[in-house]
mmCIF file of C-alpha atoms and ligand atoms in Angstrom:
data_model
loop_
_atom_site.group_PDB
_atom_site.id
_atom_site.type_symbol
_atom_site.label_atom_id
_atom_site.label_comp_id
_atom_site.label_asym_id
_atom_site.label_seq_id
_atom_site.Cartn_x
_atom_site.Cartn_y
_atom_site.Cartn_z
ATOM 1 C CA MET V 59 -38.920 51.340 -2.129
ATOM 2 C CA GLN V 60 -42.380 52.744 -1.397
ATOM 3 C CA LEU V 61 -40.974 54.683 1.688
ATOM 4 C CA PHE V 62 -38.522 56.263 -0.097
ATOM 5 C CA ARG V 63 -41.303 58.714 -1.566
ATOM 6 C CA TRP V 64 -43.228 59.835 1.194
ATOM 7 C CA CYS V 65 -42.126 63.059 3.152
ATOM 8 C CA ALA V 66 -44.704 62.836 5.730
ATOM 9 C CA GLU V 67 -42.252 60.411 7.478
ATOM 10 C CA SER V 68 -40.215 63.149 8.517
ATOM 11 C CA ARG V 69 -42.241 64.402 11.404
ATOM 12 C CA PRO V 70 -42.172 61.389 13.622
ATOM 13 C CA ALA V 71 -38.457 60.968 13.622
ATOM 14 C CA PHE V 72 -38.266 64.720 14.495
ATOM 15 C CA LEU V 73 -40.125 64.050 17.356
ATOM 16 C CA LEU V 74 -38.305 60.991 18.484
ATOM 17 C CA LEU V 75 -35.036 62.729 18.286
ATOM 18 C CA LEU V 76 -36.030 65.977 19.962
ATOM 19 C CA LEU V 77 -34.461 64.494 23.495
ATOM 20 C CA LEU V 78 -31.371 63.668 21.370
ATOM 21 C CA THR V 79 -31.158 67.121 19.936
ATOM 22 C CA LEU V 80 -31.171 68.824 23.180
ATOM 23 C CA THR V 81 -28.452 66.485 24.546
ATOM 24 C CA VAL V 82 -26.244 67.187 21.585
ATOM 25 C CA ALA V 83 -26.634 70.940 22.012
ATOM 26 C CA SER V 84 -25.428 70.652 25.489
ATOM 27 C CA GLY V 85 -22.603 68.341 24.698
ATOM 28 C CA CYS V 86 -21.278 70.812 22.170
ATOM 29 C CA ALA V 87 -21.346 73.554 24.774
ATOM 30 C CA GLY V 88 -19.476 71.411 27.433
ATOM 31 C CA ARG V 89 -16.477 71.133 24.855
ATOM 32 C CA SER V 90 -15.142 74.569 24.921
ATOM 33 C CA MET V 91 -14.423 74.269 28.608
ATOM 34 C CA GLN V 92 -12.827 71.039 28.634
ATOM 35 C CA GLN V 93 -10.760 68.844 26.096
ATOM 36 C CA GLU V 94 -13.870 66.601 25.431
ATOM 37 C CA PRO V 95 -14.628 65.322 22.026
ATOM 38 C CA VAL V 96 -17.003 67.390 19.795
ATOM 39 C CA VAL V 97 -20.635 66.285 18.768
ATOM 40 C CA VAL V 98 -21.702 67.548 15.310
ATOM 41 C CA LYS V 99 -25.155 66.847 13.735
ATOM 42 C CA ARG V 100 -26.250 67.346 10.055
ATOM 43 C CA THR V 101 -29.742 66.630 8.511
ATOM 44 C CA GLN V 102 -30.217 66.269 4.553
ATOM 45 C CA MET V 103 -33.152 64.677 2.723
ATOM 46 C CA HIS V 104 -32.667 60.920 1.250
ATOM 47 C CA MET V 105 -34.759 58.113 0.537
ATOM 48 C CA GLY V 106 -37.605 60.304 0.523
ATOM 49 C CA THR V 107 -37.104 61.245 4.335
ATOM 50 C CA LEU V 108 -35.209 63.441 6.638
ATOM 51 C CA VAL V 109 -31.993 61.930 7.564
ATOM 52 C CA SER V 110 -30.032 63.092 10.706
ATOM 53 C CA ILE V 111 -26.481 61.958 11.142
ATOM 54 C CA THR V 112 -24.741 62.822 14.746
ATOM 55 C CA ALA V 113 -21.094 62.173 14.890
ATOM 56 C CA VAL V 114 -19.011 62.309 18.294
ATOM 57 C CA ALA V 115 -15.101 62.813 17.206
ATOM 58 C CA ALA V 116 -12.053 63.937 18.193
ATOM 59 C CA ASP V 117 -12.357 67.368 16.650
ATOM 60 C CA LYS V 118 -14.996 69.265 14.238
ATOM 61 C CA GLN V 119 -13.340 68.090 11.014
ATOM 62 C CA ALA V 120 -13.051 64.407 11.739
ATOM 63 C CA ALA V 121 -16.774 64.715 12.899
ATOM 64 C CA GLN V 122 -17.682 66.364 9.682
ATOM 65 C CA THR V 123 -15.737 63.828 7.449
ATOM 66 C CA ALA V 124 -17.262 60.886 9.016
ATOM 67 C CA ILE V 125 -20.753 62.456 8.705
ATOM 68 C CA GLU V 126 -20.111 63.046 4.887
ATOM 69 C CA ALA V 127 -18.918 59.594 4.419
ATOM 70 C CA GLY V 128 -22.247 58.292 6.084
ATOM 71 C CA PHE V 129 -24.607 60.372 3.796
ATOM 72 C CA TYR V 130 -22.732 59.042 0.816
ATOM 73 C CA GLU V 131 -23.165 55.680 2.061
ATOM 74 C CA ILE V 132 -27.206 56.276 2.204
ATOM 75 C CA LYS V 133 -27.027 57.873 -1.211
ATOM 76 C CA ARG V 134 -25.224 54.812 -2.543
ATOM 77 C CA LEU V 135 -27.624 52.367 -1.115
ATOM 78 C CA GLU V 136 -30.840 54.433 -2.307
ATOM 79 C CA GLN V 137 -29.264 54.020 -5.881
ATOM 80 C CA LEU V 138 -29.400 50.055 -5.326
ATOM 81 C CA LEU V 139 -32.572 49.652 -3.621
ATOM 82 C CA SER V 140 -35.122 52.515 -4.097
ATOM 83 C CA THR V 141 -38.066 51.265 -6.589
ATOM 84 C CA TRP V 142 -38.527 54.850 -7.078
ATOM 85 C CA ILE V 143 -35.374 55.086 -9.148
ATOM 86 C CA PRO V 144 -35.974 53.184 -12.369
ATOM 87 C CA GLY V 145 -32.095 52.063 -12.848
ATOM 88 C CA SER V 146 -31.828 50.859 -9.348
ATOM 89 C CA GLU V 147 -31.185 47.102 -9.014
ATOM 90 C CA LEU V 148 -34.321 46.655 -7.299
ATOM 91 C CA SER V 149 -36.126 48.270 -10.028
ATOM 92 C CA GLY V 150 -34.377 45.705 -12.733
ATOM 93 C CA VAL V 151 -35.480 42.607 -10.572
ATOM 94 C CA ASN V 152 -39.211 44.152 -10.626
ATOM 95 C CA GLN V 153 -39.328 44.762 -14.210
ATOM 96 C CA ALA V 154 -37.961 41.166 -15.269
ATOM 97 C CA ALA V 155 -40.922 39.879 -12.937
ATOM 98 C CA GLY V 156 -42.158 36.616 -14.789
ATOM 99 C CA LYS V 157 -39.364 36.795 -17.281
ATOM 100 C CA HIS V 158 -35.983 36.256 -16.237
ATOM 101 C CA ALA V 159 -33.594 36.184 -13.103
ATOM 102 C CA VAL V 160 -31.625 39.340 -12.596
ATOM 103 C CA GLY V 161 -28.016 39.728 -11.192
ATOM 104 C CA VAL V 162 -27.488 41.856 -8.122
ATOM 105 C CA SER V 163 -24.833 43.155 -5.935
ATOM 106 C CA GLY V 164 -23.873 41.192 -2.700
ATOM 107 C CA GLU V 165 -25.999 44.182 -0.706
ATOM 108 C CA THR V 166 -28.993 43.940 -2.565
ATOM 109 C CA LEU V 167 -28.915 40.256 -2.301
ATOM 110 C CA GLU V 168 -28.173 40.454 1.523
ATOM 111 C CA LEU V 169 -31.045 42.825 2.275
ATOM 112 C CA VAL V 170 -33.512 40.350 0.349
ATOM 113 C CA GLN V 171 -32.270 37.498 2.092
ATOM 114 C CA ARG V 172 -32.605 39.134 5.534
ATOM 115 C CA SER V 173 -36.107 40.203 4.382
ATOM 116 C CA LEU V 174 -36.960 36.801 3.617
ATOM 117 C CA ASP V 175 -35.742 35.618 6.972
ATOM 118 C CA MET V 176 -37.983 38.386 8.772
ATOM 119 C CA ALA V 177 -40.940 36.960 6.913
ATOM 120 C CA ARG V 178 -40.308 33.727 8.244
ATOM 121 C CA LEU V 179 -39.649 34.987 11.677
ATOM 122 C CA THR V 180 -42.994 36.885 11.815
ATOM 123 C CA GLU V 181 -45.053 34.154 9.856
ATOM 124 C CA GLY V 182 -45.535 36.153 7.099
ATOM 125 C CA GLY V 183 -46.493 39.220 8.807
ATOM 126 C CA PHE V 184 -43.517 41.085 7.144
ATOM 127 C CA ASN V 185 -43.718 40.540 3.494
ATOM 128 C CA ILE V 186 -41.471 42.355 0.989
ATOM 129 C CA ALA V 187 -43.878 41.330 -1.976
ATOM 130 C CA VAL V 188 -46.793 43.121 -0.637
ATOM 131 C CA GLY V 189 -45.976 46.044 -2.754
ATOM 132 C CA PRO V 190 -48.863 45.706 -5.203
ATOM 133 C CA ALA V 191 -51.639 45.738 -2.571
ATOM 134 C CA VAL V 192 -49.780 48.660 -0.983
ATOM 135 C CA GLU V 193 -50.082 50.400 -4.313
ATOM 136 C CA ALA V 194 -53.765 49.433 -4.649
ATOM 137 C CA TRP V 195 -54.248 51.248 -1.687
ATOM 138 C CA SER V 196 -52.160 54.421 -2.304
ATOM 139 C CA VAL V 197 -52.822 55.672 1.197
ATOM 140 C CA THR V 198 -51.187 59.121 0.761
ATOM 141 C CA GLU V 199 -51.824 59.598 -2.913
ATOM 142 C CA ARG V 200 -55.199 58.317 -3.932
ATOM 143 C CA GLN V 201 -56.846 57.468 -0.803
ATOM 144 C CA HIS V 202 -58.688 54.594 -2.482
ATOM 145 C CA ILE V 203 -60.248 51.757 -0.790
ATOM 146 C CA PRO V 204 -59.936 48.738 -3.048
ATOM 147 C CA THR V 205 -62.663 46.336 -3.612
ATOM 148 C CA GLN V 206 -62.429 42.602 -2.235
ATOM 149 C CA THR V 207 -62.359 41.697 -5.858
ATOM 150 C CA GLU V 208 -59.459 44.212 -6.650
ATOM 151 C CA LEU V 209 -57.483 42.810 -3.484
ATOM 152 C CA GLN V 210 -58.255 39.081 -4.844
ATOM 153 C CA GLN V 211 -56.830 39.614 -7.919
ATOM 154 C CA LEU V 212 -53.461 40.444 -6.183
ATOM 155 C CA ARG V 213 -53.297 37.465 -4.153
ATOM 156 C CA SER V 214 -50.874 35.408 -6.515
ATOM 157 C CA VAL V 215 -48.506 38.284 -6.689
ATOM 158 C CA VAL V 216 -47.896 38.788 -3.140
ATOM 159 C CA ASP V 217 -46.548 35.519 -2.280
ATOM 160 C CA TRP V 218 -43.046 36.182 -0.969
ATOM 161 C CA LYS V 219 -42.578 32.317 -0.571
ATOM 162 C CA SER V 220 -42.190 32.135 -4.613
ATOM 163 C CA ILE V 221 -39.199 34.630 -4.634
ATOM 164 C CA GLN V 222 -36.216 32.683 -5.884
ATOM 165 C CA ILE V 223 -32.731 33.585 -4.900
ATOM 166 C CA ASP V 224 -29.643 31.983 -6.228
ATOM 167 C CA PRO V 225 -26.990 33.072 -3.587
ATOM 168 C CA GLU V 226 -23.907 31.519 -5.694
ATOM 169 C CA ALA V 227 -25.177 33.204 -9.262
ATOM 170 C CA ARG V 228 -26.118 36.196 -7.084
ATOM 171 C CA THR V 229 -29.581 36.499 -8.886
ATOM 172 C CA ILE V 230 -32.969 37.237 -7.834
ATOM 173 C CA PHE V 231 -36.166 36.043 -9.816
ATOM 174 C CA LEU V 232 -39.700 37.059 -9.179
ATOM 175 C CA PRO V 233 -41.647 33.988 -11.090
ATOM 176 C CA ARG V 234 -44.832 35.909 -11.923
ATOM 177 C CA GLN V 235 -45.648 39.001 -13.809
ATOM 178 C CA GLY V 236 -46.888 41.760 -11.630
ATOM 179 C CA MET V 237 -44.725 40.684 -8.756
ATOM 180 C CA ARG V 238 -42.656 43.167 -7.033
ATOM 181 C CA ILE V 239 -40.037 43.502 -4.261
ATOM 182 C CA ASP V 240 -40.736 46.501 -2.037
ATOM 183 C CA VAL V 241 -38.126 46.796 1.004
ATOM 184 C CA GLY V 242 -39.883 49.631 2.274
ATOM 185 C CA GLY V 243 -40.455 48.284 5.678
ATOM 186 C CA ILE V 244 -36.903 47.121 6.280
ATOM 187 C CA GLY V 245 -34.522 49.196 4.050
ATOM 188 C CA LYS V 246 -34.394 52.396 6.126
ATOM 189 C CA GLY V 247 -33.162 50.128 8.993
ATOM 190 C CA TYR V 248 -30.450 48.616 6.761
ATOM 191 C CA ALA V 249 -29.236 51.911 5.472
ATOM 192 C CA ALA V 250 -28.752 52.972 9.211
ATOM 193 C CA ASP V 251 -26.439 49.858 10.010
ATOM 194 C CA ARG V 252 -24.412 50.356 7.027
ATOM 195 C CA ALA V 253 -23.957 53.923 7.257
ATOM 196 C CA VAL V 254 -22.908 53.442 11.152
ATOM 197 C CA ASP V 255 -20.239 50.974 9.870
ATOM 198 C CA VAL V 256 -19.016 53.783 7.557
ATOM 199 C CA LEU V 257 -19.056 56.390 10.556
ATOM 200 C CA ARG V 258 -17.121 53.897 12.542
ATOM 201 C CA LYS V 259 -14.394 53.397 9.965
ATOM 202 C CA ALA V 260 -14.275 57.283 9.314
ATOM 203 C CA GLY V 261 -12.985 57.623 12.940
ATOM 204 C CA ALA V 262 -16.263 58.592 14.773
ATOM 205 C CA THR V 263 -16.221 57.381 18.351
ATOM 206 C CA GLY V 264 -20.006 57.321 18.689
ATOM 207 C CA GLY V 265 -23.044 58.555 16.587
ATOM 208 C CA VAL V 266 -26.494 58.437 15.558
ATOM 209 C CA VAL V 267 -27.987 57.690 12.222
ATOM 210 C CA ALA V 268 -31.887 58.602 12.153
ATOM 211 C CA LEU V 269 -33.488 57.987 8.780
ATOM 212 C CA SER V 270 -37.134 59.090 10.063
ATOM 213 C CA GLY V 271 -38.008 56.758 12.814
ATOM 214 C CA ASP V 272 -35.465 54.042 12.101
ATOM 215 C CA ILE V 273 -32.405 54.993 14.229
ATOM 216 C CA LYS V 274 -29.043 53.175 14.990
ATOM 217 C CA THR V 275 -26.597 54.424 17.556
ATOM 218 C CA PHE V 276 -22.970 53.472 18.530
ATOM 219 C CA GLY V 277 -20.614 54.604 21.406
ATOM 220 C CA ASP V 278 -21.739 57.704 23.820
ATOM 221 C CA LEU V 279 -22.704 61.086 23.944
ATOM 222 C CA PRO V 280 -19.312 62.600 25.827
ATOM 223 C CA GLY V 281 -20.254 62.577 29.680
ATOM 224 C CA MET V 282 -23.333 60.036 29.002
ATOM 225 C CA LYS V 283 -23.856 56.614 28.834
ATOM 226 C CA GLY V 284 -25.234 55.914 24.943
ATOM 227 C CA PHE V 285 -27.881 58.251 23.523
ATOM 228 C CA PRO V 286 -31.454 59.013 24.755
ATOM 229 C CA VAL V 287 -34.302 58.445 22.365
ATOM 230 C CA GLY V 288 -37.904 59.162 23.277
ATOM 231 C CA ILE V 289 -40.752 56.748 22.052
ATOM 232 C CA ARG V 290 -43.487 58.956 20.765
ATOM 233 C CA HIS V 291 -47.455 58.819 21.597
ATOM 234 C CA PRO V 292 -49.229 57.264 18.840
ATOM 235 C CA ARG V 293 -52.332 59.399 19.333
ATOM 236 C CA GLN V 294 -50.828 62.735 20.523
ATOM 237 C CA ASP V 295 -48.456 64.846 18.573
ATOM 238 C CA GLY V 296 -45.317 65.833 20.440
ATOM 239 C CA VAL V 297 -46.107 63.296 23.514
ATOM 240 C CA VAL V 298 -43.314 60.954 24.199
ATOM 241 C CA VAL V 299 -44.513 57.945 26.238
ATOM 242 C CA ALA V 300 -41.026 56.806 27.372
ATOM 243 C CA THR V 301 -37.300 57.546 26.936
ATOM 244 C CA ILE V 302 -34.554 54.900 26.949
ATOM 245 C CA ASP V 303 -30.940 55.287 26.546
ATOM 246 C CA LEU V 304 -29.460 53.340 23.604
ATOM 247 C CA GLN V 305 -25.949 52.156 23.480
ATOM 248 C CA ASP V 306 -25.015 50.158 20.246
ATOM 249 C CA GLU V 307 -28.458 49.497 19.491
ATOM 250 C CA ALA V 308 -31.103 50.254 16.910
ATOM 251 C CA ILE V 309 -34.517 51.410 17.490
ATOM 252 C CA SER V 310 -37.428 51.640 15.143
ATOM 253 C CA THR V 311 -41.073 52.365 15.248
ATOM 254 C CA ALA V 312 -43.961 51.383 12.921
ATOM 255 C CA GLY V 313 -47.155 53.379 13.489
ATOM 256 C CA ASP V 314 -50.538 53.624 12.094
ATOM 257 C CA TYR V 315 -50.204 57.463 12.616
ATOM 258 C CA GLU V 316 -47.406 58.030 9.892
ATOM 259 C CA ARG V 317 -49.512 57.824 6.603
ATOM 260 C CA TYR V 318 -53.126 57.189 6.772
ATOM 261 C CA PHE V 319 -56.581 58.664 5.627
ATOM 262 C CA GLU V 320 -59.815 58.354 7.415
ATOM 263 C CA GLN V 321 -63.155 57.454 5.979
ATOM 264 C CA ASP V 322 -66.362 56.907 7.776
ATOM 265 C CA GLY V 323 -64.392 57.185 10.968
ATOM 266 C CA ILE V 324 -62.131 54.172 10.044
ATOM 267 C CA ARG V 325 -58.462 54.643 9.670
ATOM 268 C CA TYR V 326 -56.544 53.434 6.676
ATOM 269 C CA HIS V 327 -53.105 53.210 7.121
ATOM 270 C CA HIS V 328 -50.005 52.130 5.231
ATOM 271 C CA ILE V 329 -49.126 48.749 6.862
ATOM 272 C CA LEU V 330 -51.063 45.862 5.213
ATOM 273 C CA ASP V 331 -51.620 42.641 6.859
ATOM 274 C CA PRO V 332 -50.490 40.321 4.114
ATOM 275 C CA VAL V 333 -53.552 37.919 4.597
ATOM 276 C CA SER V 334 -56.439 40.227 4.288
ATOM 277 C CA LEU V 335 -54.339 42.755 2.227
ATOM 278 C CA GLU V 336 -55.992 45.391 4.459
ATOM 279 C CA PRO V 337 -54.316 47.710 6.837
ATOM 280 C CA ALA V 338 -53.285 45.457 9.998
ATOM 281 C CA ARG V 339 -55.756 46.184 12.606
ATOM 282 C CA LEU V 340 -54.268 45.197 15.913
ATOM 283 C CA CYS V 341 -51.838 48.038 17.152
ATOM 284 C CA GLN V 342 -51.355 51.503 16.798
ATOM 285 C CA SER V 343 -47.420 51.378 17.274
ATOM 286 C CA VAL V 344 -44.745 48.946 17.630
ATOM 287 C CA THR V 345 -41.145 50.003 18.615
ATOM 288 C CA VAL V 346 -38.629 47.548 18.382
ATOM 289 C CA ILE V 347 -34.954 47.707 19.903
ATOM 290 C CA ALA V 348 -32.150 45.241 18.711
ATOM 291 C CA ARG V 349 -28.429 45.416 17.733
ATOM 292 C CA GLU V 350 -29.128 45.827 14.149
ATOM 293 C CA GLY V 351 -31.435 48.423 12.442
ATOM 294 C CA THR V 352 -32.073 45.808 9.699
ATOM 295 C CA VAL V 353 -33.719 43.548 12.572
ATOM 296 C CA ALA V 354 -35.417 46.394 14.552
ATOM 297 C CA ASP V 355 -37.218 47.840 11.100
ATOM 298 C CA GLY V 356 -37.965 44.236 9.626
ATOM 299 C CA LEU V 357 -39.402 43.287 13.114
ATOM 300 C CA ASP V 358 -41.544 46.403 13.880
ATOM 301 C CA THR V 359 -43.291 46.181 10.695
ATOM 302 C CA GLY V 360 -43.763 42.111 11.173
ATOM 303 C CA ILE V 361 -45.092 42.454 14.765
ATOM 304 C CA PHE V 362 -47.451 45.234 13.865
ATOM 305 C CA VAL V 363 -49.132 42.791 11.492
ATOM 306 C CA LEU V 364 -48.878 39.860 14.075
ATOM 307 C CA GLY V 365 -50.289 42.098 16.838
ATOM 308 C CA PRO V 366 -49.313 42.564 20.489
ATOM 309 C CA GLU V 367 -49.841 38.655 21.947
ATOM 310 C CA ARG V 368 -48.130 37.011 19.182
ATOM 311 C CA GLY V 369 -45.825 39.905 18.644
ATOM 312 C CA MET V 370 -44.731 39.922 22.284
ATOM 313 C CA GLU V 371 -44.355 36.121 22.520
ATOM 314 C CA LEU V 372 -41.835 36.306 19.653
ATOM 315 C CA VAL V 373 -39.683 39.558 20.974
ATOM 316 C CA GLU V 374 -39.587 37.301 24.504
ATOM 317 C CA ARG V 375 -38.232 34.228 22.321
ATOM 318 C CA LEU V 376 -35.561 36.341 20.374
ATOM 319 C CA PRO V 377 -32.211 37.313 22.022
ATOM 320 C CA ASP V 378 -31.515 40.880 22.002
ATOM 321 C CA VAL V 379 -34.528 42.030 20.945
ATOM 322 C CA GLU V 380 -36.963 44.344 23.032
ATOM 323 C CA ALA V 381 -40.336 46.020 22.188
ATOM 324 C CA VAL V 382 -42.941 48.421 23.307
ATOM 325 C CA ILE V 383 -46.244 47.719 21.606
ATOM 326 C CA ILE V 384 -49.126 50.060 21.859
ATOM 327 C CA ASP V 385 -52.221 47.945 21.015
ATOM 328 C CA VAL V 386 -55.394 49.139 19.153
ATOM 329 C CA GLN V 387 -57.104 50.194 22.190
ATOM 330 C CA GLY V 388 -53.896 52.266 23.354
ATOM 331 C CA ARG V 389 -52.699 49.954 25.879
ATOM 332 C CA MET V 390 -48.923 49.606 26.274
ATOM 333 C CA MET V 391 -47.003 46.475 26.422
ATOM 334 C CA VAL V 392 -43.315 46.521 27.423
ATOM 335 C CA SER V 393 -40.942 43.587 26.886
ATOM 336 C CA SER V 394 -39.139 41.975 29.975
ATOM 337 C CA GLY V 395 -35.812 43.114 29.434
ATOM 338 C CA LEU V 396 -36.951 47.034 28.846
ATOM 339 C CA ARG V 397 -38.999 47.328 32.078
ATOM 340 C CA ASP V 398 -35.906 48.679 33.985
ATOM 341 C CA ARG V 399 -34.596 50.746 31.091
ATOM 342 C CA LEU V 400 -37.657 52.830 30.368
ATOM 343 C CA ARG V 401 -38.223 56.336 31.908
ATOM 344 C CA TYR V 402 -41.375 57.616 31.970
ATOM 345 C CA PRO V 403 -42.287 61.236 31.731
HETATM 346 P P1 ADP Y 706 -41.993 53.441 7.577
HETATM 347 O O1 ADP Y 706 -41.106 53.815 8.683
HETATM 348 O O2 ADP Y 706 -41.505 53.916 6.318
HETATM 349 O O3 ADP Y 706 -43.366 53.804 8.001
HETATM 350 P P2 ADP Y 706 -42.441 50.780 8.369
HETATM 351 O O4 ADP Y 706 -41.147 50.144 8.904
HETATM 352 O O5 ADP Y 706 -43.588 51.148 9.260
HETATM 353 O O6 ADP Y 706 -41.681 52.020 7.713
HETATM 354 O O7 ADP Y 706 -42.840 49.911 7.061
HETATM 355 C C1 ADP Y 706 -44.038 50.591 6.245
HETATM 356 C C2 ADP Y 706 -43.681 50.336 4.873
HETATM 357 O O8 ADP Y 706 -43.530 48.917 4.482
HETATM 358 C C3 ADP Y 706 -44.980 50.678 3.838
HETATM 359 O O9 ADP Y 706 -44.821 51.850 3.551
HETATM 360 C C4 ADP Y 706 -45.025 49.548 3.067
HETATM 361 O O10 ADP Y 706 -44.004 50.266 1.809
HETATM 362 C C5 ADP Y 706 -44.258 48.615 3.437
HETATM 363 N N1 ADP Y 706 -45.190 47.371 4.109
HETATM 364 C C6 ADP Y 706 -46.612 47.636 4.265
HETATM 365 N N2 ADP Y 706 -46.923 46.457 4.970
HETATM 366 C C7 ADP Y 706 -45.912 45.498 4.890
HETATM 367 C C8 ADP Y 706 -45.730 44.489 5.334
HETATM 368 N N3 ADP Y 706 -46.834 43.631 5.761
HETATM 369 N N4 ADP Y 706 -44.748 43.661 5.206
HETATM 370 C C9 ADP Y 706 -43.659 44.456 4.704
HETATM 371 N N5 ADP Y 706 -43.670 45.708 4.238
HETATM 372 C C10 ADP Y 706 -44.888 46.029 4.405
HETATM 373 MG MG1 MG Y 707 -40.177 48.505 9.597
#
């Protein structure tokens, strides 16, 4: 996946979790006086970014075992889904583009199917076939502004509607040479969901899995309702625009500040509008809250492309989905279900 490479992603996540870190520390301190569950947090690099797992469990050993199982699950998924690993399942699908269908695991198939659902929901704003255009821009590596001719030539290979899935045979076929699947805009949310399943099964009563800005929570911190998470200011490093307590929910942010370069006063960032194949211009950041990380992550990227009006309309239509959208002028829009839940600094 494109996203699995860029380490610059780790900083927003750190900011997002600042509040959580403070709370976790106090949770640990309270434990020695009462028979409260323990809270343990560990951080490792996976999928090209900092991954933090926090577990609430009856004792330290149980929390650590759950955390290890969570990291193991993320590593396992990376082996299936990363397009930076030549032997991954998705790399196999991409290498066979224009040639033949490739058999994949149920999980890879599920993620690609759910990505196509997100593409339909966001009218193509979210597009897992946009990888060749992402590469043409190489926002972090080359800082190259492609010409219109270069972008035109990519049109036929970014067509997500042509991706062929056979659920019975469990195969994926990319019908044109040069096509590629890039789950960079949804894969970390999916990994957070799967890791939370594993933490629960391992006996954790609560916890947080955070892959950079893609965060999924379950249960509660001892003595609290849920887990507090901050939404960062897209233009002021270290500033939080609002805080929310999440309970059995996921949160994900797509922002134009994560990976970008500037030329002649114009910001070129890593989220592309699949119609123009240029950086999407309507938002500075989109934060989505949903039950599943897969939905929150897929929608944040898709809504970033759709823009504040169409994006908020979609959010209001979908059950159990909320959003905070900061538009290109810096104006903040909050969905109706969040208005009583956000705390402002
Ligand atoms: P991250 O948290 O990695 O910034 P986002 O959810 O913001 O992830 O998605 C950005 C990544 O998704 C890009 O780096 C690229 O790999 C991919 N991408 C860019 N534009 C789109 C798009 N319109 N649809 C789907 N994926 C995209
Ligand atoms: Mg996303």
